[in-house]
């Protein structure tokens, strides 16, 4: 490893700032994808992994469209999960309708299984791992940490956008019940599986499929290599961080030692296989391979990691950008992407971006999308809650029936807020639960939620025209009388509330 006592030089530091600013621009650009450059980057990625380039390139208009395509093609690569293409087309049409966007023609739905092949995540991973470890072994810790700090600042701005997008994609897949729809389609093909299969689907098969599509880097590179067991030596020892974690736990040696004692005549080859099987099973989640991929497929939204590659390449001169040139090109020119043996899915870049927040730091844009794509898909949020486009841009079209039918309680709460609780009471035929000298107590049931309860009070102080204003105040559903409800609004017990006048 290089001498670790000196960080970046002034010249290197200046170049690092320029590189990182460029990557902020790449990560937040609203320009259409440079498809020619992105496809050239894909070919470089495959070449670095020793694979022939994919024969087919599928361009999706947004991350949602790309994720559904990746789910369909990944499921198609596993014989036990293959369903009729019409199933995925129907899923896509429904998702598009719920997102308020045209479905268009899902090009990926017309690809035969033998035209796609299996995902090649793990085979493309090795060049990335090797480049990071080699870079760490060559550079001193102060240089690495300073370069990583520049890159982490890029990730804080750009990576956050990628996370917002994934939360929207995964949320829509869950809310639309995509897993259950695919399960029913698979069930029709395999007959009537038992309850054990249902449990396996919900706990392993479907989450495993999602994990493959949602694959991302286990840790950002500036954290990953610092934890690497070979980080303090000149040569990486070939092991990975989670292996070191297992080896540090003395309890993990108990079973191999016990097997060795009970099977003293085991030959070396069988002992090796047994030990490998044990380490493959102990203390690893069922989707270890998918979650801890150690490489990057969010295109422009991996700007932090890609900035570090270029800082080490251009400013420090370590040249990790040579084996990772493909990832860099894709990050400069396109959005998210998914690789298969014979095909690759690439996505367009957004056309609008404004990740605004409210005073409490929650994502909130009262008039438009946080991020939007040219195919009509986007992310809208109201005080931290992901909401339909209609709620932000066309609140006047919200209906009582829509509020009642919305299953997501947080979204329903915002729908009710935008519609107006007092208006909802009138339009939903609320029940007058109690009347006394303090006001009127109204109650209206909401599906799978506590009832909407409000007290109607009259301001004793007249308006300039002599009339008295009426107000509806929301109160807990457990109140039984109008007096109890009004007392609650003053944070008082019913027996302690004796106003001289109502104001």
PDB file of N, CA and C in Angstrom, residues 59-140:
ATOM      1  N   UNK A  59     -35.263  -0.650 -24.208  1.00  0.00           N
ATOM      2  CA  UNK A  59     -35.306   0.637 -23.530  1.00  0.00           C
ATOM      3  C   UNK A  59     -36.678   0.820 -22.886  1.00  0.00           C
ATOM      4  N   UNK A  60     -36.674   1.090 -21.573  1.00  0.00           N
ATOM      5  CA  UNK A  60     -37.908   1.353 -20.832  1.00  0.00           C
ATOM      6  C   UNK A  60     -37.978   2.838 -20.518  1.00  0.00           C
ATOM      7  N   UNK A  61     -39.197   3.363 -20.418  1.00  0.00           N
ATOM      8  CA  UNK A  61     -39.365   4.797 -20.247  1.00  0.00           C
ATOM      9  C   UNK A  61     -39.118   5.305 -18.849  1.00  0.00           C
ATOM     10  N   UNK A  62     -39.125   4.411 -17.851  1.00  0.00           N
ATOM     11  CA  UNK A  62     -38.975   4.831 -16.458  1.00  0.00           C
ATOM     12  C   UNK A  62     -38.526   3.644 -15.615  1.00  0.00           C
ATOM     13  N   UNK A  63     -38.079   3.884 -14.372  1.00  0.00           N
ATOM     14  CA  UNK A  63     -37.705   2.771 -13.500  1.00  0.00           C
ATOM     15  C   UNK A  63     -38.846   1.800 -13.231  1.00  0.00           C
ATOM     16  N   UNK A  64     -40.097   2.283 -13.143  1.00  0.00           N
ATOM     17  CA  UNK A  64     -41.204   1.351 -12.937  1.00  0.00           C
ATOM     18  C   UNK A  64     -41.331   0.415 -14.127  1.00  0.00           C
ATOM     19  N   UNK A  65     -41.301   0.971 -15.338  1.00  0.00           N
ATOM     20  CA  UNK A  65     -41.397   0.132 -16.535  1.00  0.00           C
ATOM     21  C   UNK A  65     -40.220  -0.833 -16.605  1.00  0.00           C
ATOM     22  N   UNK A  66     -39.025  -0.360 -16.265  1.00  0.00           N
ATOM     23  CA  UNK A  66     -37.861  -1.222 -16.287  1.00  0.00           C
ATOM     24  C   UNK A  66     -37.938  -2.322 -15.249  1.00  0.00           C
ATOM     25  N   UNK A  67     -38.434  -2.001 -14.051  1.00  0.00           N
ATOM     26  CA  UNK A  67     -38.529  -3.001 -12.989  1.00  0.00           C
ATOM     27  C   UNK A  67     -39.524  -4.099 -13.343  1.00  0.00           C
ATOM     28  N   UNK A  68     -40.661  -3.726 -13.938  1.00  0.00           N
ATOM     29  CA  UNK A  68     -41.639  -4.748 -14.336  1.00  0.00           C
ATOM     30  C   UNK A  68     -41.057  -5.623 -15.436  1.00  0.00           C
ATOM     31  N   UNK A  69     -40.368  -5.007 -16.384  1.00  0.00           N
ATOM     32  CA  UNK A  69     -39.716  -5.794 -17.433  1.00  0.00           C
ATOM     33  C   UNK A  69     -38.689  -6.748 -16.831  1.00  0.00           C
ATOM     34  N   UNK A  70     -37.889  -6.252 -15.880  1.00  0.00           N
ATOM     35  CA  UNK A  70     -36.870  -7.100 -15.251  1.00  0.00           C
ATOM     36  C   UNK A  70     -37.510  -8.235 -14.469  1.00  0.00           C
ATOM     37  N   UNK A  71     -38.608  -7.957 -13.769  1.00  0.00           N
ATOM     38  CA  UNK A  71     -39.315  -9.017 -13.051  1.00  0.00           C
ATOM     39  C   UNK A  71     -39.812 -10.090 -14.005  1.00  0.00           C
ATOM     40  N   UNK A  72     -40.422  -9.650 -15.109  1.00  0.00           N
ATOM     41  CA  UNK A  72     -40.966 -10.607 -16.068  1.00  0.00           C
ATOM     42  C   UNK A  72     -39.869 -11.463 -16.689  1.00  0.00           C
ATOM     43  N   UNK A  73     -38.760 -10.838 -17.081  1.00  0.00           N
ATOM     44  CA  UNK A  73     -37.691 -11.580 -17.742  1.00  0.00           C
ATOM     45  C   UNK A  73     -36.912 -12.444 -16.753  1.00  0.00           C
ATOM     46  N   UNK A  74     -36.760 -11.966 -15.521  1.00  0.00           N
ATOM     47  CA  UNK A  74     -36.085 -12.780 -14.513  1.00  0.00           C
ATOM     48  C   UNK A  74     -36.930 -13.998 -14.166  1.00  0.00           C
ATOM     49  N   UNK A  75     -38.227 -13.799 -13.977  1.00  0.00           N
ATOM     50  CA  UNK A  75     -39.111 -14.937 -13.709  1.00  0.00           C
ATOM     51  C   UNK A  75     -39.097 -15.912 -14.878  1.00  0.00           C
ATOM     52  N   UNK A  76     -39.049 -15.373 -16.098  1.00  0.00           N
ATOM     53  CA  UNK A  76     -39.033 -16.240 -17.268  1.00  0.00           C
ATOM     54  C   UNK A  76     -37.778 -17.079 -17.372  1.00  0.00           C
ATOM     55  N   UNK A  77     -36.690 -16.647 -16.729  1.00  0.00           N
ATOM     56  CA  UNK A  77     -35.451 -17.416 -16.785  1.00  0.00           C
ATOM     57  C   UNK A  77     -35.473 -18.610 -15.845  1.00  0.00           C
ATOM     58  N   UNK A  78     -36.491 -18.690 -14.975  1.00  0.00           N
ATOM     59  CA  UNK A  78     -36.619 -19.801 -14.033  1.00  0.00           C
ATOM     60  C   UNK A  78     -37.854 -20.608 -14.425  1.00  0.00           C
ATOM     61  N   UNK A  79     -37.674 -21.856 -14.869  1.00  0.00           N
ATOM     62  CA  UNK A  79     -38.813 -22.646 -15.367  1.00  0.00           C
ATOM     63  C   UNK A  79     -39.986 -22.702 -14.402  1.00  0.00           C
ATOM     64  N   UNK A  80     -39.725 -22.748 -13.104  1.00  0.00           N
ATOM     65  CA  UNK A  80     -40.814 -22.851 -12.143  1.00  0.00           C
ATOM     66  C   UNK A  80     -41.622 -21.589 -11.982  1.00  0.00           C
ATOM     67  N   UNK A  81     -41.157 -20.468 -12.570  1.00  0.00           N
ATOM     68  CA  UNK A  81     -41.853 -19.191 -12.409  1.00  0.00           C
ATOM     69  C   UNK A  81     -42.403 -18.653 -13.720  1.00  0.00           C
ATOM     70  N   UNK A  82     -42.286 -19.409 -14.774  1.00  0.00           N
ATOM     71  CA  UNK A  82     -42.762 -18.933 -16.074  1.00  0.00           C
ATOM     72  C   UNK A  82     -44.278 -18.922 -16.125  1.00  0.00           C
ATOM     73  N   UNK A  83     -44.808 -17.821 -16.592  1.00  0.00           N
ATOM     74  CA  UNK A  83     -46.251 -17.683 -16.778  1.00  0.00           C
ATOM     75  C   UNK A  83     -46.481 -17.138 -18.176  1.00  0.00           C
ATOM     76  N   UNK A  84     -47.713 -17.172 -18.601  1.00  0.00           N
ATOM     77  CA  UNK A  84     -48.041 -16.648 -19.926  1.00  0.00           C
ATOM     78  C   UNK A  84     -47.678 -15.171 -20.004  1.00  0.00           C
ATOM     79  N   UNK A  85     -47.106 -14.738 -21.138  1.00  0.00           N
ATOM     80  CA  UNK A  85     -46.741 -13.317 -21.270  1.00  0.00           C
ATOM     81  C   UNK A  85     -47.909 -12.375 -20.998  1.00  0.00           C
ATOM     82  N   UNK A  86     -49.129 -12.868 -21.274  1.00  0.00           N
ATOM     83  CA  UNK A  86     -50.287 -12.000 -21.055  1.00  0.00           C
ATOM     84  C   UNK A  86     -50.442 -11.605 -19.594  1.00  0.00           C
ATOM     85  N   UNK A  87     -49.963 -12.459 -18.682  1.00  0.00           N
ATOM     86  CA  UNK A  87     -50.076 -12.147 -17.256  1.00  0.00           C
ATOM     87  C   UNK A  87     -49.282 -10.891 -16.931  1.00  0.00           C
ATOM     88  N   UNK A  88     -48.041 -10.838 -17.417  1.00  0.00           N
ATOM     89  CA  UNK A  88     -47.201  -9.673 -17.156  1.00  0.00           C
ATOM     90  C   UNK A  88     -47.717  -8.439 -17.891  1.00  0.00           C
ATOM     91  N   UNK A  89     -48.280  -8.641 -19.079  1.00  0.00           N
ATOM     92  CA  UNK A  89     -48.867  -7.499 -19.789  1.00  0.00           C
ATOM     93  C   UNK A  89     -50.035  -6.920 -19.000  1.00  0.00           C
ATOM     94  N   UNK A  90     -50.872  -7.794 -18.421  1.00  0.00           N
ATOM     95  CA  UNK A  90     -52.002  -7.331 -17.621  1.00  0.00           C
ATOM     96  C   UNK A  90     -51.523  -6.601 -16.368  1.00  0.00           C
ATOM     97  N   UNK A  91     -50.475  -7.132 -15.750  1.00  0.00           N
ATOM     98  CA  UNK A  91     -49.904  -6.480 -14.570  1.00  0.00           C
ATOM     99  C   UNK A  91     -49.414  -5.090 -14.929  1.00  0.00           C
ATOM    100  N   UNK A  92     -48.731  -4.989 -16.056  1.00  0.00           N
ATOM    101  CA  UNK A  92     -48.189  -3.698 -16.460  1.00  0.00           C
ATOM    102  C   UNK A  92     -49.312  -2.708 -16.777  1.00  0.00           C
ATOM    103  N   UNK A  93     -50.350  -3.151 -17.449  1.00  0.00           N
ATOM    104  CA  UNK A  93     -51.471  -2.273 -17.799  1.00  0.00           C
ATOM    105  C   UNK A  93     -52.108  -1.725 -16.523  1.00  0.00           C
ATOM    106  N   UNK A  94     -52.284  -2.590 -15.525  1.00  0.00           N
ATOM    107  CA  UNK A  94     -52.895  -2.131 -14.270  1.00  0.00           C
ATOM    108  C   UNK A  94     -51.983  -1.145 -13.549  1.00  0.00           C
ATOM    109  N   UNK A  95     -50.695  -1.457 -13.463  1.00  0.00           N
ATOM    110  CA  UNK A  95     -49.763  -0.555 -12.794  1.00  0.00           C
ATOM    111  C   UNK A  95     -49.736   0.808 -13.487  1.00  0.00           C
ATOM    112  N   UNK A  96     -49.710   0.782 -14.809  1.00  0.00           N
ATOM    113  CA  UNK A  96     -49.677   2.037 -15.561  1.00  0.00           C
ATOM    114  C   UNK A  96     -50.940   2.849 -15.308  1.00  0.00           C
ATOM    115  N   UNK A  97     -52.082   2.182 -15.275  1.00  0.00           N
ATOM    116  CA  UNK A  97     -53.338   2.889 -15.029  1.00  0.00           C
ATOM    117  C   UNK A  97     -53.343   3.523 -13.647  1.00  0.00           C
ATOM    118  N   UNK A  98     -52.873   2.779 -12.640  1.00  0.00           N
ATOM    119  CA  UNK A  98     -52.855   3.312 -11.286  1.00  0.00           C
ATOM    120  C   UNK A  98     -51.866   4.454 -11.153  1.00  0.00           C
ATOM    121  N   UNK A  99     -50.811   4.437 -11.997  1.00  0.00           N
ATOM    122  CA  UNK A  99     -49.822   5.513 -11.969  1.00  0.00           C
ATOM    123  C   UNK A  99     -50.241   6.696 -12.833  1.00  0.00           C
ATOM    124  N   UNK A 100     -51.378   6.572 -13.509  1.00  0.00           N
ATOM    125  CA  UNK A 100     -51.862   7.665 -14.345  1.00  0.00           C
ATOM    126  C   UNK A 100     -51.013   7.884 -15.574  1.00  0.00           C
ATOM    127  N   UNK A 101     -50.512   6.812 -16.160  1.00  0.00           N
ATOM    128  CA  UNK A 101     -49.633   6.930 -17.326  1.00  0.00           C
ATOM    129  C   UNK A 101     -50.097   5.951 -18.400  1.00  0.00           C
ATOM    130  N   UNK A 102     -49.839   6.239 -19.667  1.00  0.00           N
ATOM    131  CA  UNK A 102     -50.205   5.295 -20.733  1.00  0.00           C
ATOM    132  C   UNK A 102     -49.326   4.053 -20.665  1.00  0.00           C
ATOM    133  N   UNK A 103     -49.924   2.896 -20.897  1.00  0.00           N
ATOM    134  CA  UNK A 103     -49.164   1.647 -20.831  1.00  0.00           C
ATOM    135  C   UNK A 103     -48.252   1.481 -22.037  1.00  0.00           C
ATOM    136  N   UNK A 104     -48.704   1.935 -23.196  1.00  0.00           N
ATOM    137  CA  UNK A 104     -47.894   1.752 -24.397  1.00  0.00           C
ATOM    138  C   UNK A 104     -47.728   0.274 -24.724  1.00  0.00           C
ATOM    139  N   UNK A 105     -46.757  -0.020 -25.543  1.00  0.00           N
ATOM    140  CA  UNK A 105     -46.486  -1.394 -25.944  1.00  0.00           C
ATOM    141  C   UNK A 105     -45.274  -1.910 -25.169  1.00  0.00           C
ATOM    142  N   UNK A 106     -45.467  -2.853 -24.229  1.00  0.00           N
ATOM    143  CA  UNK A 106     -44.325  -3.385 -23.483  1.00  0.00           C
ATOM    144  C   UNK A 106     -43.474  -4.292 -24.379  1.00  0.00           C
ATOM    145  N   UNK A 107     -42.444  -3.730 -24.978  1.00  0.00           N
ATOM    146  CA  UNK A 107     -41.626  -4.460 -25.952  1.00  0.00           C
ATOM    147  C   UNK A 107     -41.082  -5.747 -25.358  1.00  0.00           C
ATOM    148  N   UNK A 108     -40.703  -5.692 -24.085  1.00  0.00           N
ATOM    149  CA  UNK A 108     -40.120  -6.862 -23.445  1.00  0.00           C
ATOM    150  C   UNK A 108     -41.068  -8.063 -23.411  1.00  0.00           C
ATOM    151  N   UNK A 109     -42.379  -7.792 -23.438  1.00  0.00           N
ATOM    152  CA  UNK A 109     -43.353  -8.882 -23.363  1.00  0.00           C
ATOM    153  C   UNK A 109     -43.314  -9.769 -24.599  1.00  0.00           C
ATOM    154  N   UNK A 110     -42.719  -9.261 -25.685  1.00  0.00           N
ATOM    155  CA  UNK A 110     -42.689 -10.023 -26.926  1.00  0.00           C
ATOM    156  C   UNK A 110     -41.408 -10.860 -27.056  1.00  0.00           C
ATOM    157  N   UNK A 111     -40.520 -10.801 -26.054  1.00  0.00           N
ATOM    158  CA  UNK A 111     -39.285 -11.582 -26.115  1.00  0.00           C
ATOM    159  C   UNK A 111     -39.526 -12.989 -25.600  1.00  0.00           C
ATOM    160  N   UNK A 112     -39.128 -13.979 -26.376  1.00  0.00           N
ATOM    161  CA  UNK A 112     -39.209 -15.368 -25.929  1.00  0.00           C
ATOM    162  C   UNK A 112     -38.147 -15.614 -24.860  1.00  0.00           C
ATOM    163  N   UNK A 113     -38.386 -16.616 -24.000  1.00  0.00           N
ATOM    164  CA  UNK A 113     -37.448 -16.890 -22.922  1.00  0.00           C
ATOM    165  C   UNK A 113     -36.055 -17.208 -23.443  1.00  0.00           C
ATOM    166  N   UNK A 114     -35.981 -17.904 -24.593  1.00  0.00           N
ATOM    167  CA  UNK A 114     -34.660 -18.266 -25.120  1.00  0.00           C
ATOM    168  C   UNK A 114     -33.962 -17.077 -25.789  1.00  0.00           C
ATOM    169  N   UNK A 115     -34.637 -15.926 -25.860  1.00  0.00           N
ATOM    170  CA  UNK A 115     -34.016 -14.724 -26.404  1.00  0.00           C
ATOM    171  C   UNK A 115     -33.442 -13.824 -25.316  1.00  0.00           C
ATOM    172  N   UNK A 116     -33.595 -14.228 -24.071  1.00  0.00           N
ATOM    173  CA  UNK A 116     -33.188 -13.387 -22.954  1.00  0.00           C
ATOM    174  C   UNK A 116     -32.085 -14.031 -22.130  1.00  0.00           C
ATOM    175  N   UNK A 117     -32.314 -15.266 -21.703  1.00  0.00           N
ATOM    176  CA  UNK A 117     -31.356 -15.934 -20.838  1.00  0.00           C
ATOM    177  C   UNK A 117     -31.501 -15.492 -19.394  1.00  0.00           C
ATOM    178  N   UNK A 118     -30.637 -16.001 -18.555  1.00  0.00           N
ATOM    179  CA  UNK A 118     -30.694 -15.714 -17.124  1.00  0.00           C
ATOM    180  C   UNK A 118     -30.018 -14.388 -16.813  1.00  0.00           C
ATOM    181  N   UNK A 119     -30.344 -13.797 -15.665  1.00  0.00           N
ATOM    182  CA  UNK A 119     -29.602 -12.602 -15.228  1.00  0.00           C
ATOM    183  C   UNK A 119     -28.116 -12.931 -15.045  1.00  0.00           C
ATOM    184  N   UNK A 120     -27.258 -11.949 -15.272  1.00  0.00           N
ATOM    185  CA  UNK A 120     -25.807 -12.198 -15.167  1.00  0.00           C
ATOM    186  C   UNK A 120     -25.176 -11.292 -14.111  1.00  0.00           C
ATOM    187  N   UNK A 121     -25.925 -11.015 -13.050  1.00  0.00           N
ATOM    188  CA  UNK A 121     -25.426 -10.144 -11.992  1.00  0.00           C
ATOM    189  C   UNK A 121     -24.066 -10.597 -11.456  1.00  0.00           C
ATOM    190  N   UNK A 122     -24.038 -11.838 -10.993  1.00  0.00           N
ATOM    191  CA  UNK A 122     -22.830 -12.296 -10.305  1.00  0.00           C
ATOM    192  C   UNK A 122     -21.629 -12.361 -11.245  1.00  0.00           C
ATOM    193  N   UNK A 123     -21.855 -12.598 -12.520  1.00  0.00           N
ATOM    194  CA  UNK A 123     -20.740 -12.705 -13.461  1.00  0.00           C
ATOM    195  C   UNK A 123     -20.179 -11.331 -13.833  1.00  0.00           C
ATOM    196  N   UNK A 124     -20.995 -10.295 -13.721  1.00  0.00           N
ATOM    197  CA  UNK A 124     -20.508  -8.950 -13.998  1.00  0.00           C
ATOM    198  C   UNK A 124     -19.893  -8.284 -12.768  1.00  0.00           C
ATOM    199  N   UNK A 125     -20.073  -8.921 -11.629  1.00  0.00           N
ATOM    200  CA  UNK A 125     -19.655  -8.321 -10.369  1.00  0.00           C
ATOM    201  C   UNK A 125     -18.138  -8.301 -10.185  1.00  0.00           C
ATOM    202  N   UNK A 126     -17.460  -9.357 -10.582  1.00  0.00           N
ATOM    203  CA  UNK A 126     -16.048  -9.537 -10.232  1.00  0.00           C
ATOM    204  C   UNK A 126     -15.143  -8.382 -10.649  1.00  0.00           C
ATOM    205  N   UNK A 127     -15.280  -7.838 -11.868  1.00  0.00           N
ATOM    206  CA  UNK A 127     -14.399  -6.713 -12.218  1.00  0.00           C
ATOM    207  C   UNK A 127     -14.552  -5.520 -11.275  1.00  0.00           C
ATOM    208  N   UNK A 128     -15.763  -5.321 -10.753  1.00  0.00           N
ATOM    209  CA  UNK A 128     -15.970  -4.202  -9.837  1.00  0.00           C
ATOM    210  C   UNK A 128     -15.264  -4.461  -8.514  1.00  0.00           C
ATOM    211  N   UNK A 129     -15.477  -5.650  -7.976  1.00  0.00           N
ATOM    212  CA  UNK A 129     -14.783  -6.001  -6.739  1.00  0.00           C
ATOM    213  C   UNK A 129     -13.270  -5.849  -6.921  1.00  0.00           C
ATOM    214  N   UNK A 130     -12.761  -6.431  -7.965  1.00  0.00           N
ATOM    215  CA  UNK A 130     -11.304  -6.424  -8.181  1.00  0.00           C
ATOM    216  C   UNK A 130     -10.770  -5.004  -8.274  1.00  0.00           C
ATOM    217  N   UNK A 131     -11.516  -4.119  -8.955  1.00  0.00           N
ATOM    218  CA  UNK A 131     -11.046  -2.744  -9.111  1.00  0.00           C
ATOM    219  C   UNK A 131     -10.997  -2.021  -7.768  1.00  0.00           C
ATOM    220  N   UNK A 132     -12.025  -2.222  -6.936  1.00  0.00           N
ATOM    221  CA  UNK A 132     -12.029  -1.550  -5.639  1.00  0.00           C
ATOM    222  C   UNK A 132     -10.890  -2.037  -4.755  1.00  0.00           C
ATOM    223  N   UNK A 133     -10.718  -3.359  -4.724  1.00  0.00           N
ATOM    224  CA  UNK A 133      -9.657  -3.885  -3.842  1.00  0.00           C
ATOM    225  C   UNK A 133      -8.278  -3.433  -4.334  1.00  0.00           C
ATOM    226  N   UNK A 134      -8.086  -3.454  -5.632  1.00  0.00           N
ATOM    227  CA  UNK A 134      -6.791  -3.034  -6.178  1.00  0.00           C
ATOM    228  C   UNK A 134      -6.533  -1.559  -5.864  1.00  0.00           C
ATOM    229  N   UNK A 135      -7.579  -0.728  -5.995  1.00  0.00           N
ATOM    230  CA  UNK A 135      -7.409   0.694  -5.703  1.00  0.00           C
ATOM    231  C   UNK A 135      -7.067   0.899  -4.232  1.00  0.00           C
ATOM    232  N   UNK A 136      -7.780   0.188  -3.357  1.00  0.00           N
ATOM    233  CA  UNK A 136      -7.500   0.321  -1.923  1.00  0.00           C
ATOM    234  C   UNK A 136      -6.073  -0.093  -1.600  1.00  0.00           C
ATOM    235  N   UNK A 137      -5.613  -1.175  -2.211  1.00  0.00           N
ATOM    236  CA  UNK A 137      -4.278  -1.684  -1.919  1.00  0.00           C
ATOM    237  C   UNK A 137      -3.185  -0.722  -2.364  1.00  0.00           C
ATOM    238  N   UNK A 138      -3.489   0.133  -3.340  1.00  0.00           N
ATOM    239  CA  UNK A 138      -2.469   1.024  -3.898  1.00  0.00           C
ATOM    240  C   UNK A 138      -2.416   2.387  -3.223  1.00  0.00           C
ATOM    241  N   UNK A 139      -3.529   2.812  -2.635  1.00  0.00           N
ATOM    242  CA  UNK A 139      -3.599   4.192  -2.163  1.00  0.00           C
ATOM    243  C   UNK A 139      -3.551   4.227  -0.640  1.00  0.00           C
ATOM    244  N   UNK A 140      -2.965   5.261  -0.077  1.00  0.00           N
ATOM    245  CA  UNK A 140      -2.927   5.406   1.368  1.00  0.00           C
ATOM    246  C   UNK A 140      -4.278   5.791   1.934  1.00  0.00           C
TER     247      UNK A 140
END
